[in-house]
Coordinates of C-alpha atoms in Angstrom, one line a residue:
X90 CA 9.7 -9.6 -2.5
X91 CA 9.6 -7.0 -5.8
X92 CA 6.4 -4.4 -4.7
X93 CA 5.7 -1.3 -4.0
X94 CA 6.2 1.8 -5.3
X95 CA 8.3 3.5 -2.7
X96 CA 7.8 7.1 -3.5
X97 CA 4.9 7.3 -6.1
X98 CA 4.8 10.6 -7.7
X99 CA 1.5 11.6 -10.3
X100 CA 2.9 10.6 -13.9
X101 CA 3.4 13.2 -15.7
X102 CA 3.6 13.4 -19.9
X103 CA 7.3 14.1 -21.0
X104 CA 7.2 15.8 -24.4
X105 CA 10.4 16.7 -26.9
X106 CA 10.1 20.1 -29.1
X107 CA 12.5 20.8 -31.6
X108 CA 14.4 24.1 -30.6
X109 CA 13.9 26.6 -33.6
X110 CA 16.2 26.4 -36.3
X111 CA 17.9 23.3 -35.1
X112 CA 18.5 21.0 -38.1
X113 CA 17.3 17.2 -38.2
X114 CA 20.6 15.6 -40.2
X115 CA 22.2 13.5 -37.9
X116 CA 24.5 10.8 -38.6
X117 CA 23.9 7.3 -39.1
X118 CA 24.6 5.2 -36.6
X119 CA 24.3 1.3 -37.0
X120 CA 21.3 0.5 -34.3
X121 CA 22.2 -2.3 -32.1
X122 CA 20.1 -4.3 -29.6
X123 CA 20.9 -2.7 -26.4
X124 CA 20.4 -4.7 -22.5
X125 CA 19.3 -3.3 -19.3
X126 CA 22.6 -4.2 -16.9
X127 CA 24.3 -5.4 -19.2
X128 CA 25.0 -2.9 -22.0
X129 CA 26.0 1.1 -20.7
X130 CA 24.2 4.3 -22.3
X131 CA 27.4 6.1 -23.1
X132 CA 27.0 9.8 -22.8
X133 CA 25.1 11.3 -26.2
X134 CA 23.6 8.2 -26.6
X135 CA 20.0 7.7 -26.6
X136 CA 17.5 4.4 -26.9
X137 CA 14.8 4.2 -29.6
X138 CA 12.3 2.6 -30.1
X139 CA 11.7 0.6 -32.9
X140 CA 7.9 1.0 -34.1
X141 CA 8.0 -1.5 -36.6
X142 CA 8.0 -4.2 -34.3
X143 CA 4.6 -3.6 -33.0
X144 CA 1.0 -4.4 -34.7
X145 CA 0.1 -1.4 -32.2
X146 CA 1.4 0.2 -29.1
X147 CA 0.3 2.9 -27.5
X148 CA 0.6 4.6 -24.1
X149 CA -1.5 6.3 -21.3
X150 CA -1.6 7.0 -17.4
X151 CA -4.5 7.6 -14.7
X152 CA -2.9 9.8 -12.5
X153 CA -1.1 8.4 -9.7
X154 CA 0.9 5.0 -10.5
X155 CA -1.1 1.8 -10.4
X156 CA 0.5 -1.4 -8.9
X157 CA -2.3 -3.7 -9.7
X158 CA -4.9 -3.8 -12.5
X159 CA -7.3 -6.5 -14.6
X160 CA -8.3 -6.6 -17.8
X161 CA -12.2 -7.4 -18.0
X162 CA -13.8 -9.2 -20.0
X163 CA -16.3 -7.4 -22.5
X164 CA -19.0 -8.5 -24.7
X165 CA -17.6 -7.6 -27.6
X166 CA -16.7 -10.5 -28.9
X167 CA -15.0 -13.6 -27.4
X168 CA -12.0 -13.6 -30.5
X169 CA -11.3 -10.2 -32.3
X170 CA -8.7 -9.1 -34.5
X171 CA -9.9 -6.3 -35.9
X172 CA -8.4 -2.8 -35.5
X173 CA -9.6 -0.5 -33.8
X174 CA -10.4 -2.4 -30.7
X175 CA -11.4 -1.4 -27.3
X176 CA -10.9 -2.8 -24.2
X177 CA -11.9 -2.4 -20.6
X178 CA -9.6 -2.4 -17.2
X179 CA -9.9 -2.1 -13.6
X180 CA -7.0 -0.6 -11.6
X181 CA -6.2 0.4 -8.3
X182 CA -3.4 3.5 -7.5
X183 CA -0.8 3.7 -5.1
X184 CA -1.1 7.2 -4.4
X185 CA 1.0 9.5 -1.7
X186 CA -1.6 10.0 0.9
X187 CA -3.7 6.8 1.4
X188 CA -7.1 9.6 1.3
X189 CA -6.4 9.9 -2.2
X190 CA -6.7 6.6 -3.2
X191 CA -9.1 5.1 -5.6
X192 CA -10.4 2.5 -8.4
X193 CA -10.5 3.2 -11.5
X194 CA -12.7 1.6 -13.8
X195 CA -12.0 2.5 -17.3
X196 CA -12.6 2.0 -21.4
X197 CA -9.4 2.4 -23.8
X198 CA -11.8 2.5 -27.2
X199 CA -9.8 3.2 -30.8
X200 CA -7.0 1.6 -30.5
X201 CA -5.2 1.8 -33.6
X202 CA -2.9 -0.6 -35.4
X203 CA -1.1 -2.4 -38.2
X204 CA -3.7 -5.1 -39.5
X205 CA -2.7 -8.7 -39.9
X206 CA -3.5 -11.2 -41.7
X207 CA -4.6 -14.8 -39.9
X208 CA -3.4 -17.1 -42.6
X209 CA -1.7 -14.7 -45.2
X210 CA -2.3 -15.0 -48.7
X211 CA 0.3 -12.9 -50.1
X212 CA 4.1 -13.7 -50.7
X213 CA 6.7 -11.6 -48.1
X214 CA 7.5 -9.7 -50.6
X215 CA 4.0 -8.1 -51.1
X216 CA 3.7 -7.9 -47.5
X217 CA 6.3 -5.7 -46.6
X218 CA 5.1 -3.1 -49.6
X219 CA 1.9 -2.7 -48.2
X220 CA 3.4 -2.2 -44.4
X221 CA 5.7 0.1 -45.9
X222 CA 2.5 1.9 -47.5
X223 CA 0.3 1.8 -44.6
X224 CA 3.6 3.3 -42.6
X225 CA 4.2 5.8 -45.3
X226 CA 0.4 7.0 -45.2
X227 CA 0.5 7.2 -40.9
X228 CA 3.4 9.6 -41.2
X229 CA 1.1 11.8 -43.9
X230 CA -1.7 12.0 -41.6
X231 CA 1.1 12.9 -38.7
X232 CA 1.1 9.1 -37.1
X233 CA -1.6 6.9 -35.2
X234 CA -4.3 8.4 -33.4
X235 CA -4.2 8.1 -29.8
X236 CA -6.9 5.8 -28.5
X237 CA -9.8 7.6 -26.3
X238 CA -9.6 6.6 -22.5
X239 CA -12.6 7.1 -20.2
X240 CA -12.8 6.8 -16.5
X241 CA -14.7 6.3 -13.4
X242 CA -13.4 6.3 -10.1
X243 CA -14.4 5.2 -6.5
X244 CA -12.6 5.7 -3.6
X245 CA -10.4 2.8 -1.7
X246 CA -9.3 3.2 1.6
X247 CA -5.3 2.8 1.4
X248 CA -3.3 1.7 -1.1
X249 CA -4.3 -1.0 -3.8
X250 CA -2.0 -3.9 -3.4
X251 CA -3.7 -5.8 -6.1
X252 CA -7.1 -6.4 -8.1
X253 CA -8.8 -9.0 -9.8
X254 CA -12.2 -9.2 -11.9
X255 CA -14.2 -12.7 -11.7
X256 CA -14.0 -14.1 -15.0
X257 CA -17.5 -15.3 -14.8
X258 CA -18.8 -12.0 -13.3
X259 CA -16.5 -9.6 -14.7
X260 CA -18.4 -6.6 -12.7
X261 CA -17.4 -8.1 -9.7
X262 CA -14.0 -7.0 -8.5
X263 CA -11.8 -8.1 -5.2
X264 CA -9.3 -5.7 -3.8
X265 CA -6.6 -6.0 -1.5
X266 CA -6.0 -3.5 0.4
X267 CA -2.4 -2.1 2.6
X268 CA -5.1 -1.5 5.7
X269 CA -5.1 -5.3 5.7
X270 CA -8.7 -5.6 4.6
X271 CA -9.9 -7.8 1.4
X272 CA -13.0 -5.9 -0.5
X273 CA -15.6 -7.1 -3.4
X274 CA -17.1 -4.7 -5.1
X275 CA -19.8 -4.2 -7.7
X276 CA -19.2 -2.2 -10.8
X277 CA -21.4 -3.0 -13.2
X278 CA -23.3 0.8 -12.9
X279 CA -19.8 1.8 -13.9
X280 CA -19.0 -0.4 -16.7
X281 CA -22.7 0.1 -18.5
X282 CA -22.3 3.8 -18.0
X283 CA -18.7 3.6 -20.1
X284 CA -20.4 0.8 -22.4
X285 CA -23.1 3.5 -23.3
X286 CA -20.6 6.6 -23.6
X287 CA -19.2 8.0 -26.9
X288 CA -17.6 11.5 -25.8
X289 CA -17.5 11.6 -22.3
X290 CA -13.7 11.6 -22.4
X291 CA -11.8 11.9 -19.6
X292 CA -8.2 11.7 -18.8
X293 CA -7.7 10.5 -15.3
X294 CA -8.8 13.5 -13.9
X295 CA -12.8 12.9 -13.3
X296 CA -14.2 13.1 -9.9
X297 CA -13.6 10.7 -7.3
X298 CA -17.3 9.0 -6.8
X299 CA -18.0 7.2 -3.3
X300 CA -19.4 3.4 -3.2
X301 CA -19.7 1.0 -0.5
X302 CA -18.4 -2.8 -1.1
X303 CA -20.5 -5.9 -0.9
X304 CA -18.1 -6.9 1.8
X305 CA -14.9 -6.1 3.7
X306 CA -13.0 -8.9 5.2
X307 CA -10.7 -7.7 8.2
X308 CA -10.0 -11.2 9.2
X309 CA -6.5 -11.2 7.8
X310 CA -3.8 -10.3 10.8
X311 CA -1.6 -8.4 8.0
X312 CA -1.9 -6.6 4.6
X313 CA -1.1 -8.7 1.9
X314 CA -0.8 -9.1 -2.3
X315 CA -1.6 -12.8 -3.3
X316 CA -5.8 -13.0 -4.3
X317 CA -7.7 -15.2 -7.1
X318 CA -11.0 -15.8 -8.5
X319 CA -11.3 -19.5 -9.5
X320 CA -12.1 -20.0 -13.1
X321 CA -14.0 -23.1 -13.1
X322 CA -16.5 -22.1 -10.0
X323 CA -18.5 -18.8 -9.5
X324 CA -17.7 -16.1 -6.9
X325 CA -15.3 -18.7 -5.5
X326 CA -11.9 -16.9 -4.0
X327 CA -8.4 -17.2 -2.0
X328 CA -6.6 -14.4 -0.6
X329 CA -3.5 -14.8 0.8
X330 CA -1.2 -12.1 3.3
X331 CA 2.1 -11.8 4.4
X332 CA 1.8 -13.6 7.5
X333 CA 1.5 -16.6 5.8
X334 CA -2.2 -17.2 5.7
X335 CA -4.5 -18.0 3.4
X336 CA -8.3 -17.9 3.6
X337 CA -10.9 -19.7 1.1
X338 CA -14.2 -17.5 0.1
X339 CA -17.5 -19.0 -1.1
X340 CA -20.3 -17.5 -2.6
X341 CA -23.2 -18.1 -0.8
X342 CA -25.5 -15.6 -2.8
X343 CA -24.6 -13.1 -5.6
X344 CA -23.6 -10.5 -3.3
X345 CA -22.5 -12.3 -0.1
X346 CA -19.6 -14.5 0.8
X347 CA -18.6 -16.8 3.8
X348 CA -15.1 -16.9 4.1
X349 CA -13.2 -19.7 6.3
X350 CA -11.8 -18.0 9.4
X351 CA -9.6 -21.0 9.8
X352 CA -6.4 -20.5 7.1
X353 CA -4.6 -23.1 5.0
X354 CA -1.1 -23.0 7.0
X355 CA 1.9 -24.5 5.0
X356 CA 4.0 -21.2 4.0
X357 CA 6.6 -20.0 7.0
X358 CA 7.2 -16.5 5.3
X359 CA 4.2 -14.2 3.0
X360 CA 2.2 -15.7 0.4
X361 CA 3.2 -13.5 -2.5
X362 CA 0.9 -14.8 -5.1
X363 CA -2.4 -17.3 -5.9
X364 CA -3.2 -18.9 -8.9
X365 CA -6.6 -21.6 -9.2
X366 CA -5.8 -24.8 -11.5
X367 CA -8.0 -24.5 -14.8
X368 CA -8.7 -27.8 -15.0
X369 CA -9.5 -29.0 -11.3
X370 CA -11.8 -26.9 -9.5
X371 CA -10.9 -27.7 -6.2
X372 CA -7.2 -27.2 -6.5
X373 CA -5.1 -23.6 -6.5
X374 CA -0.9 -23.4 -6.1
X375 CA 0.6 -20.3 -3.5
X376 CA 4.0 -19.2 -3.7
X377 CA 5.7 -18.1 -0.6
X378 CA 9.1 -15.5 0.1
X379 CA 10.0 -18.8 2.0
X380 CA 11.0 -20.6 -1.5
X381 CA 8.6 -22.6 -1.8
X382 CA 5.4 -23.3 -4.1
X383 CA 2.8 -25.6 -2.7
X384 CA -0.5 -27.0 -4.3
X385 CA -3.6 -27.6 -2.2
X386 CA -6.7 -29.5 -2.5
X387 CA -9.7 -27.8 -0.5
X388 CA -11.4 -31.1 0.3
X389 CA -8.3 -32.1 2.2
X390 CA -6.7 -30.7 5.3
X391 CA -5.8 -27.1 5.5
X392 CA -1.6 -28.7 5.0
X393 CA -0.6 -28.8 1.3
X394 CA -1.1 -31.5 -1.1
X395 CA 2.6 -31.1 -2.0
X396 CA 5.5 -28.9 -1.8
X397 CA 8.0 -27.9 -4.2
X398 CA 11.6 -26.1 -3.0
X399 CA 11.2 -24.0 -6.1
X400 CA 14.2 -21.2 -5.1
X401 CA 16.5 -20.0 -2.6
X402 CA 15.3 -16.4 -3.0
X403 CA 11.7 -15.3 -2.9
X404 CA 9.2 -16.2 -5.1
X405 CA 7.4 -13.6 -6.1
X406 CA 4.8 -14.8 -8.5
X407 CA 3.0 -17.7 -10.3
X408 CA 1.1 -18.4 -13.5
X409 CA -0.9 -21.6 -13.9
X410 CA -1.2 -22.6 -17.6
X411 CA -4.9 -22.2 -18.8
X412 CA -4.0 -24.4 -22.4
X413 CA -1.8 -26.6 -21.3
X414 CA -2.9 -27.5 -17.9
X415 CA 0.1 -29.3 -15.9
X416 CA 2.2 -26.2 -17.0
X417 CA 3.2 -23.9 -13.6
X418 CA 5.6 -21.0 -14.8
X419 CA 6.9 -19.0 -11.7
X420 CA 9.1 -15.9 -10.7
X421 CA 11.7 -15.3 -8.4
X422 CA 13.7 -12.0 -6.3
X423 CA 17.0 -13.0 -8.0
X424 CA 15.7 -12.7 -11.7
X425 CA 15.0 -16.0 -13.1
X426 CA 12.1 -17.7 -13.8
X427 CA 11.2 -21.2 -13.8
X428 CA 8.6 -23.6 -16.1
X429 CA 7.8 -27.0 -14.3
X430 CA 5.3 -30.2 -15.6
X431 CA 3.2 -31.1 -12.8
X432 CA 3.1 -34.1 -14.0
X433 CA 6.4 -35.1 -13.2
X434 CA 6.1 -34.3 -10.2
X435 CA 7.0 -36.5 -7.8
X436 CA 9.1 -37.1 -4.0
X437 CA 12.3 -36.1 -4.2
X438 CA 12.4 -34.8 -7.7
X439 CA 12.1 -31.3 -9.3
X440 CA 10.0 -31.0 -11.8
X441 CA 11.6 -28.4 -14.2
X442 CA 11.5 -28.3 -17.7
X443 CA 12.8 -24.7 -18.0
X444 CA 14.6 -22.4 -16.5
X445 CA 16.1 -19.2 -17.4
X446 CA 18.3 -16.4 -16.0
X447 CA 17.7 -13.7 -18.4
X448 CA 16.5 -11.1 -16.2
X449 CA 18.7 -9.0 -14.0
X450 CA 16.7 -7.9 -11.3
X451 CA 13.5 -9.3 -9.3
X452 CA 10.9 -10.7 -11.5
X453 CA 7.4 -9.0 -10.6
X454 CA 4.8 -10.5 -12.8
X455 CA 4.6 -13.7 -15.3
X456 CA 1.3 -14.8 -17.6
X457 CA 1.0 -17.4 -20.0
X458 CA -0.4 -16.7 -23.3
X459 CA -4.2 -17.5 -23.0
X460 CA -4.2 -18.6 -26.5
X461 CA -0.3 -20.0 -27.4
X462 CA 0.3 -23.4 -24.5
X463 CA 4.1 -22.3 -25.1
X464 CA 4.0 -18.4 -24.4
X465 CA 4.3 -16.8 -21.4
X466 CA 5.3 -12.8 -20.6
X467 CA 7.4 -11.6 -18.0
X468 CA 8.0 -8.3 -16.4
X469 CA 11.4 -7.3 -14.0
X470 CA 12.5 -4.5 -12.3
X471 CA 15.2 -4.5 -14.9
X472 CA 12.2 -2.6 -17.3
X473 CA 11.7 -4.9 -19.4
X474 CA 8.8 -6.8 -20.5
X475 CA 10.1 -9.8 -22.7
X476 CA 8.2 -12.9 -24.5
X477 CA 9.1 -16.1 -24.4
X478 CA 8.1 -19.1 -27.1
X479 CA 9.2 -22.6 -25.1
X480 CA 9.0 -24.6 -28.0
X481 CA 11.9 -22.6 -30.6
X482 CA 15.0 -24.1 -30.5
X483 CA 18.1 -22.8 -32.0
X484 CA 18.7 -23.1 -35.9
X485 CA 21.9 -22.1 -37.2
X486 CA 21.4 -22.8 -41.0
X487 CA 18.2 -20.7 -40.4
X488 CA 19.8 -18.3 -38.8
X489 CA 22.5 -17.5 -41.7
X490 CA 19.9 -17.6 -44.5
X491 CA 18.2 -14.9 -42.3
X492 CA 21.3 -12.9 -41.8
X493 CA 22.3 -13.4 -45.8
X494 CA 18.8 -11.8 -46.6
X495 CA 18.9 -9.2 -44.3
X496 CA 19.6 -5.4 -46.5
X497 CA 21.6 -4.4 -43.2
X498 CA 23.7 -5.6 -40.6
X499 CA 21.8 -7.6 -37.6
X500 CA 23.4 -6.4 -34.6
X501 CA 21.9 -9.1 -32.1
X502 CA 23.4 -10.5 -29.2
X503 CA 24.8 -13.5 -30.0
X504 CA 24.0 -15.1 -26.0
X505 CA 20.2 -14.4 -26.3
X506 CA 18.2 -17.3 -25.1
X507 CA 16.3 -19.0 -28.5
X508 CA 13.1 -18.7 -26.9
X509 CA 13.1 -15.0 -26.0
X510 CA 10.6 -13.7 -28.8
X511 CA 10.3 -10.5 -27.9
X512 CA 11.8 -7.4 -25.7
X513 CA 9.6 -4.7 -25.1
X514 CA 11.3 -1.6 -23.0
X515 CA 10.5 2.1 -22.3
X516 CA 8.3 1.7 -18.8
X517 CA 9.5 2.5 -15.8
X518 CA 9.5 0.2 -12.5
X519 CA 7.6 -2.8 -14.3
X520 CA 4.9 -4.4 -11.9
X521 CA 2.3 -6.2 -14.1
X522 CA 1.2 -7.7 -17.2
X523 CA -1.7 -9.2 -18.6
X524 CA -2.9 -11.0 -22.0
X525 CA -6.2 -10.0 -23.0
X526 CA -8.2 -13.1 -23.2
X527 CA -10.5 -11.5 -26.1
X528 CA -7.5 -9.6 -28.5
X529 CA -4.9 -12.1 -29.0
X530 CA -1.6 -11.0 -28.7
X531 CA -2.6 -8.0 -26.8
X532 CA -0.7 -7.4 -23.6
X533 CA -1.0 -4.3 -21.3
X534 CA 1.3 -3.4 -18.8
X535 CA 1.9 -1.4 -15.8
X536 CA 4.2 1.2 -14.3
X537 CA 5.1 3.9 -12.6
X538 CA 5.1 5.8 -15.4
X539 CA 1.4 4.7 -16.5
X540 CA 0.2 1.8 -18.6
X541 CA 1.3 0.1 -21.9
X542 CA -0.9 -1.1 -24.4
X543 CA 1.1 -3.3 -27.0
X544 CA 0.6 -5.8 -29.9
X545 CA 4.1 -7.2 -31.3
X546 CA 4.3 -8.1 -35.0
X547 CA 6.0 -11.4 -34.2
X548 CA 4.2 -12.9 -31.3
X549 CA 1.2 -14.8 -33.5
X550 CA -2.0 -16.6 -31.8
X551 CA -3.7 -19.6 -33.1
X552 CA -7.3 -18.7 -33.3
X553 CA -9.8 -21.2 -31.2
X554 CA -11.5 -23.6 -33.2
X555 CA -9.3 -22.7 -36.4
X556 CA -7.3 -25.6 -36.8
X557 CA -10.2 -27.9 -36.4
X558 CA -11.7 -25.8 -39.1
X559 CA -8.7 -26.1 -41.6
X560 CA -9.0 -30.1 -40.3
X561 CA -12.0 -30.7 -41.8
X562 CA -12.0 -28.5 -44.7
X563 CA -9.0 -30.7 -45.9

């Protein structure tokens, strides 16, 4: 059960200056791939981060360390590849005294970055001199500008265990709350007041602004983490606590909400996270600090449709594939993280198609790719944030032509999993990740140290409706 923040401090900005006089020659060192609890920082040494592996990254913080936050969905376009871009979030803090608590609503507008091309038209060779040109100019003009954040905030009660926007109402948010309550709120005044603002630009530290919620739900008997919006039918939610029950919402107006006082009871330990199918709209999956992962249908009995013995240790978290539909990735205390094919699933049998031990410490958030059926992200309490492709495999001939064409030595791991894309590090006590449905290959991140905003040059997204373009073109 991978969580809280136990002592959440405010995050604070760490910045290196250059003693006078101190020269900048150092010697070269070959770089090497370094790995949380596995490799040692020897003393001197110091990790870097290599910026050439990003389309963009930047990061930011809001004040006191978030647990939870949501990307919402914009009207700026449903595809958009385009630097700069913007995006808007919802987050709730963890903050020391639970008065000082709130949501922040917020826009991250000019985010800068490395532009790429869909379907390049020049060889590799022209490639890298103009990303060597476009990195030459950036350190001219003294690097990337930092994106412009504004904020609004309203004030919780408690801790935010975890947040969620409807996808077909993005203005509508739920909350889940440590004072055991479960709140929907409207924040559409706050979202059209940062749509229509240019230079009000704040930092985290605008005034805390008081709203009541559209509804508080006390009927939970604990606090708890696990909550979804269903993606196939409006305003319709299940939020789950740590005494194992789980309670179905339905919208029965815009702002109202009757929500079953009788829970679905299959989980002997908490329900640690939610996830709605995509394809069938009365059917969502819970996963459980008992082991277990069970799928329900809400026009059967309030016992699970079926139950899967997914891990001796707690499962901490589940992602339902939104491309690739019988596709339930899920994460465990002990570090791994597992891919299974519903479809296979059946008495008796496991229905695992991957599985993979990477990670060294509890895994504490997984997404697939909205856009790639084979991607997923994962974040640990080992700090990283790594990217997995399911469908590479290893190629050794490919492998040595790469190494032959490479000007300096590759100093990889040679026991790297062939599917791990992509190892992002630098954050501090991990705790979630999204895709942004809009940007592909965006992903933002959280911490205790403040948010991550990052694009990596290799992870590439097939447009929607692309490939059936090229199709009929040819």
């Amino acid at each position: 059960m991978a969580r809280g923040l136990k002592t959440p401090k405010k995050a604070k900005r760490k910045i290196k200056k250059k003693a006078s006089g101190e020269s900048s020659a150092a010697p070269t060192v070959p770089a090497k791939v370094w790995q949380p609890g596995v490799d040692n920082l020897e003393e001197g040494e110091e990790l870097q981060c290599d910026p050439t592996a990003y389309n963009s990254l930047h990061a930011f913080h809001v004040g006191w360390p978030c647990l939870s936050f949501d990307i919402v969905r914009d009207t700026l376009g449903l595809v958009r590849t385009e630097f700069p871009h913007t995006l808007y979030c919802v987050a709730g803090t963890q903050a020391e005294q639970a008065s000082l608590n709130s949501i922040g609503i917020f826009k991250l507008s000019k985010i800068s970055g490395k532009r790429r091309d869909l379907v390049p038209e020049k060889t590799d060779m022209e490639d890298e001199s103009d990303e060597s040109s476009d990195e030459e100019e950036n350190e001219e003009n003294g690097g990337p500008n930092p994106p412009v954040l504004q904020m609004r905030k309203i004030k919780h009660e408690g801790c935010v265990n975890r947040i969620r926007a409807m996808t077909q109402s993005p203005h509508i948010c739920a909350s889940w709350g440590d004072t055991g309550h479960v709140q929907i709120w409207d924040f559409s005044s706050q979202l059209n007041s940062l749509a229509g603002s240019e230079t009000d630009v704040s930092t985290g530290v605008s005034n805390i602004g008081s709203q009541a919620p559209l509804m508080k739900f006390g009927g939970h008997k604990a606090e708890g983490y696990a909550i979804d919006w269903s993606p196939l039918v409006p305003g319709r939610l299940v939020s789950g606590d740590c005494d194992s029950h789980i309670h179905l919402w339905e919208p029965s107006s815009n702002a109202t909400w009757n929500v079953d006082t009788t829970p679905f009871d299959g989980h002997d330990l908490s329900v640690e996270d939610l996830q709605w199918s995509p394809s069938e709209p009365d059917v969502f999956a819970s996963c459980s600090v008992d082991g277990t992962i069970a799928i329900w249908d809400i026009r059967r009995s309030k016992k699970p449709a079926a139950t899967i013995k997914a891990n001796k240790a707690d499962v901490n978290v589940i992602s339902w594939n939104r491309v690739a539909s019988c596709m339930l990735a899920s994460g465990s205390d002990d570090g791994t993280f597992t891919v299974r094919d519903l479809r296979l699933l059946k008495p008796g049998e496991e229905p695992v198609v991957a599985h993979f031990e990477y990670h060294k410490r509890p895994i504490t958030s997984i997404e697939w790719s909205p856009h790639e059926a084979s991607t997923l992200a994962v974040t640990s309490e080992d700090n990283q944030l790594t990217i997995w492709d399911l469908s590479l495999e290893r190629d050794e001939e490919e492998e040595a032509e790469f190494r032959a064409r490479m000007k300096e030595q590759v100093n990889a791991p040679e026991d790297l999993p062939p599917q791990l894309l992509f190892v992002h590090q630098g954050q501090k006590d991990l705790k979630e990740l999204h895709w942004h449905t809009q940007i592909p290959g965006m992903i933002m991140s959280t911490g205790s140290d403040g948010f991550n905003v990052l694009m990596p040059s290799n992870v590439e997204s097939t447009i929607p409706g692309a490939a059936e373009e090229m199709v009929l073109m040819s």
